C-alpha positions as MATLAB code, in Angstrom:
seq = 'MKEYKRLKDPIYGYIQIPVKYMNNIVDTATFQRLRRILQTSYSPLYSSAVHNRFVHSIGVYYLGNLAARRLVEEVKSKEKEMKEVERIGELFQLACLLHDVGHAPFSHTGEEFYLGKGRDYRELHTRLIRSVGSELFKKDVPKGNSQAAAPHEIASAIIGIIEFESFFLKESEKEFFARCITGYQYSNTESVENSIKNCFIAMLNSKVIDVDKLDYLLRDAYITGFDTVNIDYVRLISSLTIARDQGNYKIAYNKNAISVIENVVYAHDAEKKWIQSHPVVLYETYLLQHIIAHLSKEVNQGSKKLFSIETLSEKGQKLRKGISISLLCDDDIVYLMKNAFPNDMSREFFERRGRRHPVWKSEAEYKAFILEMTHGGSLLQDFEDAMSVTALYLSKSTDSWVIDNVLIEKLQKEKEVIEETEMDSETKKTQLRDKKKILKVMNSLKKYADENHMECNFIILMASQFNSGFGKADFSSTNIVFQTKEGEKVAKVGDIVTSLQAKERERDNFFYLFYKRKPGVDEDAADIDNQEICKRLLLDVVS';
ca = [
      23.974   28.120   22.635;
      26.498   29.086   25.303;
      25.450   31.886   27.632;
      29.058   32.774   28.598;
      32.549   32.766   26.941;
      35.683   32.310   29.003;
      38.932   34.286   28.832;
      42.016   33.140   30.703;
      43.646   35.684   32.919;
      46.933   35.147   34.790;
      45.624   36.731   38.061;
      42.027   35.560   38.245;
      42.130   32.333   36.204;
      39.122   31.938   33.885;
      36.806   34.959   33.489;
      33.286   34.374   32.364;
      31.865   37.031   30.120;
      28.263   37.063   28.758;
      28.056   36.200   25.049;
      26.078   39.454   24.457;
      29.079   41.395   25.850;
      31.676   39.319   23.916;
      29.882   39.568   20.558;
      28.612   43.062   20.837;
      31.293   44.890   22.861;
      34.527   42.933   23.424;
      34.860   41.718   19.774;
      34.150   45.179   18.251;
      36.953   47.238   16.802;
      36.197   49.956   19.339;
      37.046   47.705   22.243;
      39.836   45.754   20.501;
      41.630   49.039   20.049;
      42.554   48.730   23.721;
      44.949   45.878   22.850;
      47.112   48.640   21.284;
      47.120   51.001   24.225;
      49.741   50.412   26.907;
      48.370   50.144   30.444;
      51.337   52.020   31.987;
      54.329   54.128   31.108;
      56.556   51.882   33.287;
      58.401   49.909   30.473;
      61.540   52.076   30.654;
      61.873   50.940   34.273;
      60.430   47.429   33.978;
      60.775   46.037   30.426;
      58.029   43.467   31.006;
      55.406   46.142   31.727;
      53.858   45.994   28.205;
      50.404   44.911   29.309;
      47.473   46.798   27.790;
      44.142   48.443   28.477;
      42.283   45.502   27.041;
      43.330   42.953   29.712;
      42.942   45.604   32.403;
      39.356   46.332   31.260;
      38.533   42.598   31.432;
      39.994   42.419   34.858;
      38.038   45.405   36.088;
      34.852   43.786   34.656;
      35.630   40.583   36.622;
      36.122   42.340   39.955;
      33.103   44.557   39.146;
      31.033   41.394   38.624;
      32.056   40.196   42.135;
      31.300   43.596   43.662;
      28.007   43.974   41.979;
      26.727   40.613   43.128;
      27.776   41.459   46.660;
      26.199   44.900   46.598;
      22.961   43.752   45.020;
      22.691   41.132   47.783;
      23.271   43.727   50.444;
      20.755   46.190   48.973;
      18.070   43.490   48.768;
      18.553   42.601   52.390;
      18.260   46.286   53.483;
      15.872   47.728   50.977;
      13.476   44.994   50.015;
      11.139   47.368   48.068;
      13.845   48.459   45.708;
      13.072   46.666   42.401;
      15.733   48.294   40.192;
      18.785   47.052   41.929;
      19.465   44.070   39.577;
      19.490   46.436   36.630;
      21.706   48.896   38.548;
      24.138   46.102   39.011;
      24.093   45.205   35.330;
      24.754   48.777   34.211;
      27.560   49.034   36.831;
      29.215   45.955   35.264;
      28.797   47.431   31.806;
      30.533   50.617   33.008;
      33.370   48.499   34.470;
      33.911   46.801   31.083;
      33.863   50.049   29.195;
      35.472   52.409   31.769;
      38.657   52.754   29.577;
      37.091   52.473   26.084;
      38.038   56.095   25.354;
      41.575   55.923   26.724;
      44.246   57.909   25.007;
      47.415   56.376   23.598;
      50.393   55.669   25.849;
      48.598   55.360   29.203;
      47.907   58.707   30.854;
      50.691   60.544   28.931;
      48.448   61.742   26.093;
      45.078   62.330   27.660;
      45.422   66.115   28.334;
      45.477   66.548   24.553;
      41.700   65.841   24.602;
      41.279   69.208   26.417;
      41.217   72.676   25.098;
      43.828   75.420   25.820;
      44.637   75.874   29.430;
      43.148   72.477   30.296;
      39.704   73.627   29.297;
      37.153   70.901   29.927;
      34.154   72.653   28.374;
      34.115   70.982   25.059;
      34.385   67.429   26.511;
      31.824   68.184   29.171;
      29.379   69.640   26.609;
      29.660   66.450   24.503;
      29.154   64.260   27.582;
      26.095   66.193   28.639;
      24.714   65.987   25.143;
      25.315   62.255   24.948;
      23.574   61.639   28.333;
      20.711   64.114   27.578;
      19.824   64.661   31.208;
      19.327   68.085   32.828;
      19.835   66.506   36.258;
      23.174   65.146   35.204;
      24.197   68.571   33.902;
      23.800   70.122   37.362;
      26.337   67.613   38.743;
      29.003   68.109   36.199;
      31.754   70.215   37.765;
      32.251   73.760   36.462;
      35.958   73.976   37.401;
      38.868   71.740   36.595;
      39.822   70.673   40.141;
      36.811   68.322   40.557;
      36.616   67.221   36.943;
      37.161   63.594   35.991;
      40.231   62.482   33.979;
      39.789   63.342   30.251;
      39.876   59.655   29.280;
      37.046   58.916   31.764;
      34.851   61.535   30.114;
      35.811   60.269   26.676;
      35.084   56.674   27.692;
      31.626   57.609   28.888;
      30.836   59.457   25.645;
      32.056   56.651   23.407;
      30.373   53.936   25.583;
      26.979   55.712   25.144;
      27.458   56.434   21.459;
      28.936   53.160   20.327;
      26.870   50.814   22.528;
      23.582   52.719   22.807;
      21.545   49.495   22.317;
      22.485   48.419   25.895;
      20.577   51.331   27.390;
      16.761   51.268   27.762;
      16.297   54.890   28.772;
      17.988   58.223   29.508;
      18.497   57.602   33.227;
      20.484   54.465   32.379;
      22.888   56.412   30.252;
      23.169   58.923   33.099;
      23.996   56.267   35.621;
      26.501   54.629   33.274;
      28.314   58.018   32.731;
      28.328   58.733   36.446;
      29.952   55.371   37.220;
      32.887   56.006   34.810;
      33.408   59.699   35.633;
      32.678   59.450   39.365;
      30.071   62.300   39.240;
      27.830   61.221   42.019;
      24.197   62.235   42.471;
      24.064   65.411   44.637;
      20.398   64.793   45.291;
      20.437   61.893   47.724;
      16.909   62.449   49.189;
      15.857   59.327   47.310;
      17.231   55.953   48.560;
      17.832   54.885   44.957;
      20.300   57.712   44.283;
      22.037   57.041   47.582;
      22.454   53.399   46.610;
      23.567   54.283   43.092;
      26.278   56.495   44.583;
      27.633   53.326   46.414;
      27.988   51.555   42.992;
      29.587   54.660   41.449;
      32.137   54.717   44.305;
      33.035   51.116   43.628;
      34.310   52.024   40.149;
      35.634   55.563   40.735;
      36.864   56.303   44.239;
      39.918   57.953   45.800;
      40.719   55.037   48.077;
      39.377   51.661   46.944;
      37.505   50.692   43.783;
      37.663   47.789   41.337;
      39.621   49.838   38.788;
      42.428   50.566   41.386;
      42.291   46.999   42.609;
      42.951   45.516   39.248;
      45.771   47.735   38.264;
      47.450   47.372   41.618;
      47.301   43.554   41.254;
      48.166   43.534   37.587;
      50.995   46.016   37.618;
      52.671   44.254   40.483;
      52.345   40.835   38.739;
      53.590   42.100   35.406;
      56.493   44.171   36.690;
      57.490   41.726   39.435;
      57.463   44.713   41.840;
      57.541   43.232   45.333;
      54.552   44.761   46.965;
      52.167   43.670   49.713;
      49.557   40.917   49.195;
      46.046   42.126   48.400;
      43.399   39.552   49.156;
      40.751   40.879   46.809;
      38.343   37.924   47.476;
      38.290   38.749   51.178;
      37.885   42.444   50.515;
      35.023   42.130   48.093;
      33.241   39.384   50.161;
      33.278   41.860   53.067;
      31.671   44.645   51.030;
      28.437   46.099   52.326;
      26.541   49.348   52.630;
      25.804   51.348   55.749;
      23.935   54.500   56.810;
      26.213   57.436   57.198;
      24.607   60.870   57.978;
      21.309   59.519   56.641;
      22.657   58.240   53.321;
      23.881   54.814   52.240;
      27.717   54.661   51.839;
      30.096   51.879   50.936;
      31.278   49.989   53.987;
      33.355   46.881   54.805;
      32.976   44.324   57.544;
      35.659   44.362   60.174;
      37.538   41.434   58.744;
      38.634   43.529   55.786;
      40.598   46.169   57.766;
      43.980   44.538   57.081;
      43.157   44.230   53.335;
      42.126   47.918   53.192;
      45.502   48.847   54.778;
      47.349   46.708   52.223;
      45.513   48.413   49.270;
      46.718   51.767   50.517;
      50.271   50.391   51.165;
      50.400   48.947   47.636;
      49.105   52.161   46.020;
      51.629   54.203   48.073;
      54.482   51.992   46.919;
      53.531   52.124   43.280;
      53.066   55.902   43.357;
      56.232   56.637   45.237;
      58.708   54.167   43.719;
      57.380   53.632   40.137;
      55.011   56.402   38.995;
      57.276   59.121   40.340;
      60.607   57.523   39.241;
      62.610   59.950   37.152;
      62.985   57.478   34.242;
      59.235   57.150   34.001;
      58.751   60.952   34.209;
      61.410   61.433   31.500;
      59.610   59.025   29.162;
      56.413   61.018   29.774;
      58.272   64.288   29.052;
      59.491   62.882   25.656;
      56.113   61.542   24.633;
      54.128   64.638   25.569;
      56.394   66.827   23.544;
      56.324   64.410   20.653;
      52.517   64.378   20.726;
      52.479   68.172   20.940;
      54.669   68.282   17.838;
      52.499   65.845   15.972;
      49.359   67.770   16.985;
      50.782   70.987   15.486;
      51.515   69.182   12.263;
      48.079   67.479   11.722;
      45.503   69.425   13.723;
      43.155   71.440   11.566;
      40.757   73.807   13.317;
      38.316   71.637   15.352;
      39.728   68.466   13.814;
      42.310   67.187   16.254;
      44.623   64.179   16.510;
      43.179   63.506   19.969;
      39.397   63.638   19.693;
      36.275   61.485   20.014;
      36.255   61.260   16.186;
      39.697   59.786   15.809;
      38.934   57.276   18.572;
      35.996   55.992   16.412;
      36.085   53.318   13.686;
      34.912   55.875   11.213;
      37.857   58.106   12.027;
      38.665   61.603   10.825;
      40.804   63.210    8.094;
      43.375   65.716    9.333;
      45.896   67.987    7.772;
      48.490   66.805    5.202;
      46.402   63.878    4.071;
      46.576   62.113    7.435;
      43.518   60.016    8.318;
      43.264   58.426   11.766;
      40.704   55.959   13.080;
      40.762   53.853   16.248;
      43.661   55.935   17.599;
      46.230   53.931   19.439;
      49.944   53.814   20.329;
      50.720   52.447   16.872;
      49.449   55.611   15.150;
      51.618   57.837   17.317;
      54.656   55.627   16.724;
      54.100   55.622   12.981;
      53.669   59.462   12.826;
      56.675   60.153   15.032;
      58.915   57.619   13.223;
      57.932   58.067    9.618;
      55.708   61.082    8.932;
      57.023   63.877   11.263;
      60.271   62.822   12.999;
      62.173   65.328   15.089;
      64.893   65.435   17.693;
      62.494   64.262   20.469;
      61.278   61.262   18.446;
      64.825   60.237   17.586;
      65.717   60.393   21.250;
      62.678   58.347   22.120;
      63.931   55.494   19.849;
      67.629   56.001   20.495;
      67.872   55.795   24.262;
      71.625   56.215   24.509;
      71.172   59.992   23.983;
      68.766   60.539   26.867;
      69.353   62.828   29.736;
      69.971   61.470   33.238;
      68.659   62.642   36.611;
      71.017   64.335   39.052;
      69.144   62.553   41.823;
      66.989   59.486   41.375;
      64.370   59.778   44.128;
      62.689   62.175   46.483;
      64.803   60.613   49.291;
      68.037   61.350   47.440;
      67.016   64.877   46.789;
      66.360   65.418   50.496;
      69.750   63.865   51.313;
      71.461   66.530   49.117;
      69.243   69.604   49.502;
      67.585   69.379   52.921;
      70.841   68.577   54.674;
      72.261   71.840   53.343;
      69.245   74.012   54.047;
      67.705   72.458   57.161;
      64.397   73.566   55.799;
      63.115   77.071   56.505;
      63.478   80.103   54.271;
      66.526   78.981   52.325;
      64.683   75.867   51.161;
      61.622   77.925   50.363;
      63.674   80.457   48.319;
      65.471   77.662   46.502;
      62.297   75.698   45.613;
      60.532   78.914   44.642;
      63.396   79.662   42.142;
      63.336   76.181   40.712;
      59.487   76.244   40.391;
      59.423   79.595   38.525;
      62.215   78.346   36.259;
      60.269   75.085   35.470;
      57.193   77.221   34.767;
      59.094   79.563   32.470;
      60.578   76.579   30.573;
      57.146   74.944   30.005;
      55.416   78.216   28.900;
      58.162   79.922   26.917;
      60.161   77.110   25.219;
      59.226   74.154   22.961;
      61.490   71.519   24.539;
      62.082   72.935   28.077;
      65.850   72.757   27.608;
      68.244   75.033   29.526;
      71.114   75.789   27.093;
      73.312   78.760   26.063;
      70.905   79.970   23.479;
      67.988   80.119   26.017;
      70.132   81.906   28.585;
      71.002   84.653   26.061;
      67.292   84.923   25.101;
      66.349   85.240   28.783;
      68.985   87.962   29.371;
      67.592   89.980   26.474;
      64.026   89.588   27.867;
      65.241   90.954   31.176;
      66.877   93.912   29.480;
      63.638   94.676   27.520;
      61.662   94.691   30.745;
      64.150   97.106   32.325;
      63.723   99.577   29.438;
      59.980   99.262   29.065;
      57.523  101.647   30.750;
      54.920   99.716   32.798;
      53.203   99.642   36.126;
      56.012   99.640   38.788;
      54.656   96.580   40.731;
      54.303   94.526   37.539;
      57.799   95.545   36.436;
      59.191   94.673   39.910;
      57.549   91.184   39.791;
      58.650   90.391   36.325;
      62.291   91.433   36.919;
      62.305   89.480   40.201;
      61.236   86.292   38.449;
      63.638   86.797   35.546;
      66.529   87.219   38.024;
      65.554   84.014   39.821;
      65.503   82.094   36.585;
      68.756   83.548   35.433;
      70.404   82.605   38.696;
      69.350   78.982   38.184;
      70.372   78.799   34.573;
      73.699   80.680   35.020;
      74.656   78.380   37.897;
      74.035   75.302   35.749;
      75.927   76.850   32.808;
      78.874   77.628   35.062;
      78.974   74.096   36.387;
      78.809   72.635   32.922;
      81.569   74.918   31.612;
      83.889   74.119   34.494;
      83.335   70.399   34.099;
      83.609   70.434   30.299;
      80.019   69.328   29.842;
      77.317   70.386   27.479;
      75.058   73.008   28.931;
      71.903   71.013   28.363;
      69.539   70.602   31.346;
      65.793   70.098   31.975;
      63.742   70.531   35.069;
      60.692   68.317   35.533;
      58.298   69.142   38.321;
      56.896   66.249   40.427;
      54.611   66.025   43.427;
      56.145   65.121   46.744;
      54.845   61.828   48.003;
      51.702   61.952   50.137;
      50.533   58.744   51.665;
      47.009   57.534   51.020;
      46.778   57.040   54.815;
      46.644   60.812   55.146;
      43.571   61.199   52.788;
      40.271   62.193   54.283;
      38.555   59.623   52.123;
      40.641   56.848   53.731;
      39.930   58.098   57.223;
      36.165   58.205   56.513;
      35.905   54.735   55.163;
      33.124   52.949   57.016;
      33.780   49.726   58.967;
      30.887   47.626   60.192;
      31.018   45.655   63.473;
      28.278   43.207   64.420;
      26.909   43.545   67.977;
      24.016   42.095   69.872;
      22.092   45.323   69.297;
      22.850   45.160   65.505;
      25.380   46.889   63.288;
      27.864   49.431   64.678;
      29.561   51.615   62.160;
      32.969   53.157   62.755;
      35.520   55.133   60.644;
      38.788   53.737   59.787;
      40.518   56.946   60.942;
      39.162   56.454   64.342;
      40.194   52.792   64.844;
      43.447   52.485   62.822;
      45.675   54.931   64.776;
      49.037   53.307   64.005;
      48.792   54.296   60.255;
      47.774   57.899   60.557;
      49.483   60.310   58.147;
      48.961   63.943   57.195;
      49.285   65.957   54.045;
      52.510   67.820   53.459;
      52.567   71.570   54.001;
      54.360   71.999   50.581;
      54.244   70.003   47.404;
      57.276   71.422   45.619;
      59.604   68.728   44.195;
      61.474   68.468   40.924;
      64.074   66.477   39.042;
      67.060   67.965   37.284;
      68.305   66.080   34.219;
      71.619   66.610   32.301;
      73.382   65.282   29.163;
      76.114   62.800   29.861;
      79.596   63.417   28.398;
      80.054   61.580   25.036;
      81.723   58.160   25.422;
      81.171   57.924   29.134;
      80.307   54.459   30.234;
      76.693   54.048   31.458;
      77.751   52.896   34.958;
      80.475   55.537   35.328;
      79.796   58.654   37.399;
      80.346   61.792   35.190;
      78.708   64.237   37.487;
      79.249   65.045   41.210;
      75.665   64.980   42.553;
      76.492   66.649   45.864;
      78.644   69.310   44.276;
      76.145   70.444   41.625;
      73.382   70.581   44.285;
      75.625   72.692   46.645;
      76.669   74.975   43.799;
      73.042   75.454   42.593;
      71.741   76.075   46.103;
      74.514   78.680   46.912;
      74.087   80.517   43.632;
      70.254   80.627   43.722;
      69.723   81.805   47.322;
      72.611   84.223   47.438;
];
């Protein structure tokens, strides 16, 4: 009987997967569900970007296999008494294979619907802790949102433990598996074993380089045809090692990998700046998030939710209005939005001709229009504050975030109510100030639309200004090993790669403004004066 089965991959060639994984994991409905989950939300920009989480998971497993073999070899050479390292490597590879098994439909667009109100992680974390069953693990689960793993990572750890429990021999193995997927490292590193386990965890869930990031950078570039830098993953992984850093073992790379490490950051920067933050991609996300919110309102029933651990399972869950969902995937969302609960947003999703268009199409174009007129300073700050508070109002006080005549009238009445209401003077002053800022933005857009015989129909989508990975502390602290006559010398990338230094921005405010094109206007024709609307908006808002 064969010990391995082979799958053909366009990037890595043939990938060998143990028969026990193929028969008992890959071929199960739980894992096959990933064939129906898009890997990215890039298809509006690159029509060929329809690859899925299934092929990505296989790719991460392949790279994880290479990394595990390398790390196990390095640990054996440095810690000869450590007997568990082979098993640690096996569990790491299992985590690589299952790291996305709980992924939400439509890439990252839907995963926040796993959370409670106000992005509350408590329910997900409680279920994760219960699945692991370890008090030590509980102590390392973040209490706040800022350090929490992505919701799909937590869901993947839960489902991996529940659905494939037979692969774990004891509680501590479940714990390590969950830590690999979520990135929740051991805080107690007094033991060498925990220190080494943290190295494996970092190779699946890191802020700079890990096998998950490596595969999606390689795969996304290959599928889209996006012309990015070459990443020699073989050279990178073959240079992988561990080194002492402040008494603990940390991931390190031999000196011949420095150029590849730089290329990984270059590639990630390019994808983040020019694809992930592209307004067409952001607009697709906007539509899908509102569609999913609409569907959730229709079918959620108490604790029974469209996005839940139960609907991801093969058993599934019965929701409101006779809707039953199992193995939740993109197809379910498409069916519900198209046939069961269509609305204006879902019609716009399918009928692309009616979509709004961005006034500017990149952060660079925004700067060319806005920064040139403000030269930075307080004018820019006032303008971006007004746009930010408007975007926040739209997201919290409206269903579709659309600026139109009806909303402007509603906002004017809200302002009048505040003026007539008795309340704390400071509270009243703050609320009126914000309402005035928002009205300035909206009235400016209405005036421009009226003068140009356009429909007053705008949305503002907030985005993060681009910050290069070269400015991250995690990049600067990456360990590089040099061999000398005296032995190993460990240096930090930030100390030896000076030409690529970058720093975080002081501000993160950035947004896109979208408008409705005039009916009958040709797609390539300009029906809006980008510079004029920016100038008008800036003058009206900061006056």
